[in-house]
Coordinates of C-alpha atoms and ligand atoms in Angstrom, one line a residue:
M27 CA 74.4 -3.2 191.7
A28 CA 74.0 -5.8 189.0
R29 CA 71.6 -6.5 186.2
L30 CA 70.2 -10.0 186.4
V31 CA 68.0 -12.3 184.4
M32 CA 66.2 -14.8 186.6
K33 CA 64.7 -17.7 184.8
F34 CA 62.2 -20.1 186.5
G35 CA 61.2 -23.4 184.9
G36 CA 57.8 -25.2 185.0
T37 CA 58.3 -27.0 188.3
S38 CA 59.3 -23.7 190.0
V39 CA 56.0 -22.1 189.0
A40 CA 53.9 -25.2 189.2
D41 CA 51.2 -23.6 191.5
I42 CA 50.4 -20.3 193.3
D43 CA 52.5 -21.2 196.3
R44 CA 55.5 -21.9 194.2
I45 CA 55.0 -18.7 192.3
R46 CA 55.0 -16.9 195.6
N47 CA 58.3 -18.6 196.4
V48 CA 59.6 -17.3 193.1
A49 CA 58.4 -13.8 194.0
H50 CA 60.5 -14.0 197.2
H51 CA 63.6 -14.9 195.2
V52 CA 62.9 -11.9 193.0
K53 CA 62.3 -9.7 196.0
R54 CA 65.6 -10.7 197.5
E55 CA 67.5 -9.5 194.4
V56 CA 65.5 -6.3 194.1
D57 CA 66.1 -5.5 197.8
A58 CA 69.8 -6.0 197.2
G59 CA 69.6 -3.2 194.6
H60 CA 69.7 -5.3 191.4
E61 CA 67.9 -4.6 188.2
V62 CA 65.8 -7.7 187.4
A63 CA 64.2 -9.3 184.4
V64 CA 62.4 -12.5 185.2
V65 CA 61.7 -15.1 182.5
V66 CA 59.1 -17.8 183.3
S67 CA 58.0 -21.1 181.8
A68 CA 54.5 -22.4 181.8
M69 CA 53.3 -24.3 185.0
A70 CA 54.7 -27.9 185.0
G71 CA 52.6 -30.1 182.7
K72 CA 50.7 -27.2 181.1
T73 CA 52.6 -27.2 177.8
N74 CA 52.1 -30.9 177.4
E75 CA 48.4 -30.4 178.0
L76 CA 48.2 -27.7 175.4
V77 CA 50.1 -29.8 172.9
A78 CA 47.8 -32.7 173.5
W79 CA 44.7 -30.4 172.9
C80 CA 46.1 -29.4 169.6
R81 CA 46.6 -33.0 168.6
A82 CA 43.2 -33.9 169.8
A83 CA 41.6 -31.1 167.8
S84 CA 43.4 -32.2 164.7
P85 CA 46.4 -34.4 164.2
M86 CA 47.4 -32.4 161.2
H87 CA 47.1 -28.9 162.8
D88 CA 48.7 -25.8 161.4
A89 CA 51.9 -24.9 163.2
R90 CA 50.8 -21.2 163.4
E91 CA 47.8 -22.2 165.4
Y92 CA 49.8 -24.6 167.5
D93 CA 52.0 -21.7 168.5
A94 CA 48.9 -19.5 169.3
V95 CA 47.8 -22.3 171.7
V96 CA 51.0 -23.4 173.4
A97 CA 52.3 -19.8 174.0
A98 CA 49.4 -19.4 176.3
G99 CA 51.0 -21.3 179.2
E100 CA 53.8 -18.7 179.6
Q101 CA 51.3 -15.9 179.3
V102 CA 49.5 -17.2 182.4
T103 CA 52.6 -17.5 184.6
S104 CA 54.1 -14.1 183.6
G105 CA 50.8 -12.4 184.6
L106 CA 50.5 -14.4 187.8
L107 CA 54.0 -13.6 188.9
A108 CA 53.6 -9.9 188.1
I109 CA 50.4 -9.9 190.2
T110 CA 52.2 -11.6 193.1
L111 CA 55.1 -9.2 193.0
E112 CA 52.8 -6.2 192.9
G113 CA 51.0 -7.7 195.9
M114 CA 54.3 -7.7 197.8
G115 CA 54.8 -4.0 197.0
I116 CA 57.3 -4.5 194.1
D117 CA 56.7 -2.6 190.9
A118 CA 56.5 -5.3 188.2
R119 CA 55.0 -5.6 184.7
S120 CA 54.5 -8.6 182.5
W121 CA 55.6 -8.8 178.9
Q122 CA 54.6 -11.2 176.2
G123 CA 57.1 -12.0 173.4
W124 CA 55.3 -9.8 170.9
Q125 CA 55.2 -6.8 173.3
L126 CA 59.0 -6.3 173.7
P127 CA 59.2 -7.5 170.9
I128 CA 61.2 -10.7 170.7
L129 CA 61.5 -11.1 166.9
T130 CA 62.0 -14.6 165.6
S131 CA 62.1 -16.5 162.3
D132 CA 58.8 -17.9 161.0
A133 CA 59.7 -21.6 161.7
H134 CA 56.6 -22.1 163.8
A135 CA 57.1 -24.5 166.8
S136 CA 60.9 -24.2 166.5
A137 CA 61.5 -20.5 165.7
R138 CA 64.9 -18.9 166.1
I139 CA 65.3 -15.6 167.9
L140 CA 66.6 -12.9 165.5
D141 CA 66.5 -9.8 167.6
I142 CA 65.2 -8.5 171.0
N143 CA 64.5 -5.0 171.9
G144 CA 65.5 -4.5 175.5
A145 CA 65.4 -0.7 175.5
E146 CA 62.0 -0.3 177.2
L147 CA 63.0 -2.7 180.0
I148 CA 66.3 -0.8 180.7
K149 CA 64.4 2.5 180.7
R150 CA 62.0 1.1 183.3
F151 CA 64.9 -0.3 185.4
K152 CA 66.4 3.2 185.5
E153 CA 63.3 5.3 185.9
R154 CA 61.3 3.2 188.4
K155 CA 63.2 0.1 189.4
Q156 CA 60.5 -1.9 187.7
V157 CA 60.8 -5.6 187.5
A158 CA 60.1 -7.1 184.0
V159 CA 58.4 -10.4 184.0
I160 CA 58.7 -11.9 180.6
S161 CA 57.0 -15.0 179.1
G162 CA 59.6 -17.4 178.0
F163 CA 59.3 -19.7 174.9
Q164 CA 57.5 -17.2 172.7
G165 CA 58.2 -14.5 170.2
I166 CA 56.7 -12.9 167.1
H167 CA 57.5 -13.1 163.4
K168 CA 57.7 -9.5 162.2
D169 CA 56.4 -9.8 158.7
T170 CA 53.3 -11.9 159.5
G171 CA 52.8 -10.5 163.0
R172 CA 52.1 -14.0 164.2
I173 CA 53.1 -15.5 167.6
T174 CA 55.9 -18.1 167.4
T175 CA 57.4 -20.5 169.9
L176 CA 61.0 -21.6 170.2
G177 CA 60.7 -25.4 170.6
R178 CA 60.3 -27.4 173.8
G179 CA 62.4 -26.2 176.6
G180 CA 62.7 -22.9 174.8
S181 CA 62.4 -20.6 177.9
D182 CA 66.1 -21.2 178.6
T183 CA 66.9 -19.7 175.2
S184 CA 64.5 -16.8 175.8
A185 CA 66.3 -16.1 179.1
V186 CA 69.9 -16.2 177.7
A187 CA 68.8 -14.1 174.6
I188 CA 67.2 -11.5 176.9
A189 CA 70.3 -11.5 179.1
A190 CA 72.4 -10.7 176.0
A191 CA 69.9 -8.0 174.8
I192 CA 69.9 -6.1 178.1
Q193 CA 73.6 -6.8 178.8
A194 CA 72.9 -8.6 182.0
D195 CA 75.8 -9.4 184.3
R196 CA 74.4 -13.0 184.8
C197 CA 71.6 -15.2 183.7
D198 CA 70.4 -17.3 186.6
I199 CA 68.5 -20.5 185.6
Y200 CA 66.5 -21.6 188.6
T201 CA 65.4 -25.2 188.3
D202 CA 64.6 -28.3 190.3
V203 CA 68.2 -29.3 190.7
D204 CA 71.0 -27.2 192.2
G205 CA 73.4 -27.4 189.3
V206 CA 75.0 -29.5 186.7
Y207 CA 76.4 -32.9 187.9
T208 CA 79.2 -35.0 186.7
T209 CA 76.6 -37.5 185.8
D210 CA 73.0 -38.3 186.8
P211 CA 73.0 -38.6 190.6
R212 CA 70.2 -41.1 190.4
V213 CA 72.5 -43.5 188.7
V214 CA 75.7 -42.6 190.5
P215 CA 75.0 -41.3 194.0
R216 CA 78.6 -40.1 194.2
A217 CA 78.1 -37.7 191.3
R218 CA 79.4 -34.2 192.1
R219 CA 78.0 -30.9 191.4
M220 CA 80.4 -29.0 189.2
D221 CA 81.2 -25.4 190.2
K222 CA 82.0 -24.5 186.7
I223 CA 81.7 -26.0 183.3
A224 CA 82.8 -24.6 179.9
F225 CA 80.3 -23.7 177.3
E226 CA 81.6 -26.3 174.9
E227 CA 81.3 -29.1 177.5
M228 CA 77.8 -28.0 178.4
L229 CA 76.8 -28.0 174.8
E230 CA 77.8 -31.7 174.7
F231 CA 76.0 -32.4 177.9
A232 CA 72.8 -30.7 176.7
S233 CA 73.0 -32.4 173.3
L234 CA 73.6 -35.8 174.8
G235 CA 70.5 -35.7 176.8
A236 CA 71.2 -34.0 180.1
K237 CA 67.9 -32.1 180.4
V238 CA 69.1 -29.1 182.4
L239 CA 69.2 -26.6 179.5
Q240 CA 68.0 -26.3 176.0
V241 CA 70.9 -26.8 173.6
R242 CA 70.3 -23.5 171.8
S243 CA 70.5 -21.5 175.0
V244 CA 74.0 -22.8 175.6
E245 CA 75.0 -21.9 172.0
L246 CA 73.6 -18.4 172.5
G247 CA 75.4 -18.0 175.8
M248 CA 78.7 -19.1 174.1
V249 CA 78.3 -16.7 171.2
H250 CA 77.3 -13.7 173.4
K251 CA 79.4 -14.6 176.4
V252 CA 76.5 -14.6 178.8
K253 CA 77.4 -16.1 182.2
I254 CA 74.8 -18.7 182.8
F255 CA 74.3 -19.9 186.4
V256 CA 72.2 -23.0 187.1
R257 CA 70.8 -23.1 190.6
S258 CA 67.9 -24.4 192.7
S259 CA 64.6 -22.6 193.1
F260 CA 63.9 -24.7 196.1
D261 CA 66.5 -23.2 198.3
K262 CA 64.7 -21.0 200.8
P263 CA 64.8 -17.5 199.4
E264 CA 65.4 -16.0 202.9
D265 CA 68.5 -18.2 203.5
I266 CA 70.3 -16.9 200.5
D267 CA 72.8 -14.0 200.7
P268 CA 72.3 -12.0 197.5
H269 CA 75.9 -10.9 197.7
G270 CA 77.4 -14.3 198.4
T271 CA 78.1 -17.3 196.1
P272 CA 75.1 -19.6 196.3
P273 CA 75.4 -23.3 195.4
G274 CA 75.1 -23.9 191.6
T275 CA 77.0 -24.4 188.4
L276 CA 78.5 -21.5 186.4
I277 CA 78.6 -22.1 182.6
C278 CA 81.4 -19.9 181.4
D279 CA 84.4 -19.5 179.0
E280 CA 87.0 -22.2 179.4
E281 CA 89.6 -19.6 180.2
D282 CA 87.6 -18.8 183.4
I283 CA 88.1 -22.4 184.7
V284 CA 91.4 -22.6 186.6
E285 CA 91.5 -26.3 187.5
Q286 CA 90.4 -27.9 184.3
Q287 CA 90.0 -31.7 184.6
V288 CA 90.7 -34.0 181.6
V289 CA 87.2 -35.5 181.9
T290 CA 84.4 -33.4 183.2
G291 CA 81.5 -35.8 183.2
I292 CA 79.6 -38.7 181.8
A293 CA 76.4 -38.4 179.9
F294 CA 74.1 -41.2 178.7
S295 CA 71.0 -41.8 176.8
K296 CA 68.8 -44.9 176.5
D297 CA 66.7 -43.2 174.0
E298 CA 68.7 -44.6 171.1
A299 CA 68.1 -47.2 168.4
Q300 CA 70.7 -48.8 166.2
I301 CA 70.3 -49.5 162.5
S302 CA 72.7 -51.5 160.4
V303 CA 72.3 -51.5 156.7
R304 CA 74.0 -54.7 155.4
H305 CA 75.8 -55.3 152.1
V306 CA 75.3 -52.0 150.4
P307 CA 77.3 -51.4 147.2
D308 CA 80.6 -49.7 148.0
R309 CA 80.5 -46.8 145.6
P310 CA 80.1 -43.1 145.6
G311 CA 76.6 -41.8 146.5
I312 CA 75.6 -44.6 148.8
A313 CA 75.8 -42.6 152.0
A314 CA 73.8 -39.9 150.3
A315 CA 71.2 -42.4 149.2
I316 CA 70.8 -43.6 152.8
F317 CA 71.0 -40.4 154.8
G318 CA 69.3 -38.1 152.3
P319 CA 65.8 -39.6 152.7
L320 CA 66.3 -39.8 156.5
A321 CA 67.2 -36.1 156.6
E322 CA 64.2 -35.2 154.5
A323 CA 62.0 -37.0 157.0
S324 CA 63.7 -34.8 159.7
I325 CA 65.2 -37.8 161.4
N326 CA 68.3 -36.9 163.4
V327 CA 71.0 -39.4 162.7
D328 CA 73.8 -39.6 165.3
M329 CA 76.6 -42.1 165.4
I330 CA 77.6 -43.2 161.9
V331 CA 80.0 -46.0 161.4
Q332 CA 80.9 -47.4 157.9
N333 CA 83.1 -50.4 157.5
V334 CA 86.0 -50.4 155.0
S335 CA 84.8 -52.8 152.4
A336 CA 86.6 -56.2 152.5
D337 CA 85.7 -57.3 149.0
N338 CA 85.7 -53.9 147.3
A339 CA 82.1 -54.6 146.4
T340 CA 79.9 -54.2 149.4
T341 CA 80.0 -52.7 152.9
D342 CA 77.9 -52.3 156.1
L343 CA 76.7 -49.0 157.5
T344 CA 75.6 -48.6 161.1
F345 CA 74.1 -45.6 162.7
T346 CA 71.8 -44.5 165.5
V347 CA 68.6 -42.6 165.6
P348 CA 66.3 -41.5 168.5
A349 CA 64.3 -44.5 169.6
S350 CA 61.1 -42.6 168.9
D351 CA 62.1 -42.4 165.2
Y352 CA 63.2 -46.1 164.9
Q353 CA 60.1 -47.4 163.1
R354 CA 59.9 -44.4 160.8
S355 CA 63.5 -44.8 159.9
L356 CA 62.9 -48.4 158.9
D357 CA 60.0 -47.3 156.8
V358 CA 61.9 -44.6 155.0
L359 CA 64.8 -46.9 154.3
G360 CA 62.4 -49.6 153.1
K361 CA 61.0 -47.2 150.6
S362 CA 64.5 -46.5 149.2
K363 CA 65.6 -50.1 149.1
S364 CA 66.0 -50.2 145.3
A365 CA 67.9 -46.9 145.2
I366 CA 70.3 -48.0 148.0
G367 CA 70.5 -51.6 147.0
F368 CA 71.1 -53.1 150.4
D369 CA 70.7 -56.8 151.3
R370 CA 69.0 -56.4 154.7
I371 CA 68.6 -54.2 157.7
D372 CA 69.3 -55.2 161.3
G373 CA 68.1 -53.0 164.1
A374 CA 68.0 -52.8 167.9
T375 CA 66.3 -50.6 170.3
D376 CA 67.7 -52.0 173.5
V377 CA 70.9 -50.0 173.2
A378 CA 72.3 -47.0 175.0
K379 CA 74.9 -44.4 174.3
V380 CA 77.4 -43.5 177.0
S381 CA 79.6 -40.4 176.4
V382 CA 82.6 -39.1 178.2
I383 CA 83.1 -35.4 178.0
G384 CA 86.0 -33.1 178.7
I385 CA 87.9 -30.3 177.1
G386 CA 91.1 -31.7 178.5
M387 CA 90.9 -34.6 176.0
R388 CA 92.2 -32.2 173.4
S389 CA 95.6 -32.3 174.9
H390 CA 95.6 -35.8 176.6
A391 CA 96.2 -39.1 174.8
G392 CA 94.8 -42.4 175.8
V393 CA 91.6 -41.1 177.5
A394 CA 89.4 -43.3 175.4
A395 CA 91.7 -46.3 175.5
D396 CA 91.4 -46.3 179.3
A397 CA 87.6 -46.5 179.0
F398 CA 87.7 -49.4 176.5
K399 CA 89.9 -51.3 178.9
A400 CA 87.7 -50.6 181.9
L401 CA 84.5 -51.6 180.0
A402 CA 86.2 -54.8 178.8
G403 CA 87.0 -55.5 182.4
R404 CA 83.3 -55.4 183.2
N405 CA 82.5 -57.6 180.2
I406 CA 80.6 -54.8 178.5
N407 CA 80.6 -55.2 174.7
I408 CA 80.9 -52.0 172.6
R409 CA 78.8 -52.0 169.4
A410 CA 80.0 -48.7 168.0
I411 CA 82.3 -45.8 168.9
T412 CA 82.4 -42.2 167.8
T413 CA 84.8 -39.5 168.9
S414 CA 85.1 -35.8 168.6
E415 CA 87.7 -33.3 170.0
I416 CA 86.2 -33.1 173.4
K417 CA 84.1 -36.3 173.8
F418 CA 83.7 -39.9 172.8
S419 CA 80.7 -42.1 172.8
V420 CA 80.1 -45.8 172.9
L421 CA 77.0 -47.7 172.0
I422 CA 76.3 -50.6 174.3
D423 CA 73.5 -52.9 175.4
A424 CA 71.0 -50.8 177.4
A425 CA 71.1 -53.3 180.2
Y426 CA 74.7 -52.3 181.0
T427 CA 74.1 -48.6 181.0
E428 CA 74.3 -48.0 184.8
L429 CA 77.3 -50.3 185.2
A430 CA 79.1 -48.5 182.4
V431 CA 78.4 -45.1 183.7
R432 CA 79.5 -46.0 187.2
T433 CA 82.6 -47.7 185.9
L434 CA 83.7 -44.7 183.9
H435 CA 82.7 -42.2 186.6
S436 CA 85.2 -43.8 189.0
L437 CA 87.8 -44.5 186.3
Y438 CA 88.2 -40.7 185.7
G439 CA 88.2 -39.8 189.4
L440 CA 84.8 -38.1 189.3
D441 CA 83.4 -39.8 192.5
K442 CA 83.4 -37.6 195.5
Ligands
LIG30 N1 56.9 -24.4 178.5 C1 57.7 -24.8 177.4 C2 58.0 -26.3 177.4 O1 57.5 -27.0 178.3 C3 59.0 -24.1 177.4 C4 59.9 -24.2 178.6 O2 59.4 -24.7 179.7 O3 61.0 -24.0 178.5 O4 58.6 -26.8 176.6
MG31 MG1 63.5 -26.8 180.9

């Protein structure tokens, strides 16, 4: 017998038929003797609709009321799944974040989980084999008693946090893909599903725009050592052996991966914009003058490249921001022009970031150099490069994204 968290995303609970399909997945695990806590998202598209309603009601709405509205999507699906399970003769009860409770910070719309009380769930597992159906995405701030939400995609984080709180043996993330791939299979049809990936690598994938998991859920899993298993909710529930190993990707400690490859996968994002601030004075405080105002405007700056000044007087600074923040960034910098003292700003939105990820890079030299050579062989110009211990990223013209990804995917032997 194991204790499992089963998390189902929006497409998996998009309508009553799919909720019934989810209920069959749950029944399979219950019948196998497992203790089960289910975490559900809102039906696909519902959260977007609720967000749009808030904006329509007032563009400047209070984040506390936004949370009151958007938490409703998960309330509906948890109740519906509990009803469906009960109808199949399975003892089940729904739980809202405030009922457990899931205590969070008061950062409305992007709250952090502080503590979860899983005692009542465990008691009910033991006493009556009751399935807990928990609304993802939401919690409560203790002092104010107000409902909070965890930021878009937050149900993943709810699931991993609950798994840690009830000491689950595994947190299964059921989604519309059957695992984590070496890159997007729509771009590289030969992309492979990975059997295992280390937390650190998955953190990079998630941060770099692979939409499988919310970044915070991976961080939490890493800290609490929760085994996270990404698998498909569209596999037929009756075809799955609850004691076997289903297809999927296990996110785990790097020590649990026997055959570690140097490069694990390629991530990319076209959702980038490049900003170059030209001829800024080369003296202390300039980076702060540029990035301070951007940070205050909550603009997430990513790749930063500063030239070494040639004349000891001025230099250029290039960085990237999310494409959606491009115009706002230009406005913010424009306002600080006299404080920064730049000559002009060049920008581009038709750029893409391609990143190569792998823990093995820590101990292998020349991994990036191989990539630069391969990209040059395809006549792909690199605008900027950043590196960290386990990944490097290149900024290129967006038109070459697919070619670059395919080239690197074969270069590192990731094609099946
Ligand atoms: N329903 C929320 C969203 O769409 C949370 C989630 O699905 O994880 O962002
Ligand atoms: Mg999601």
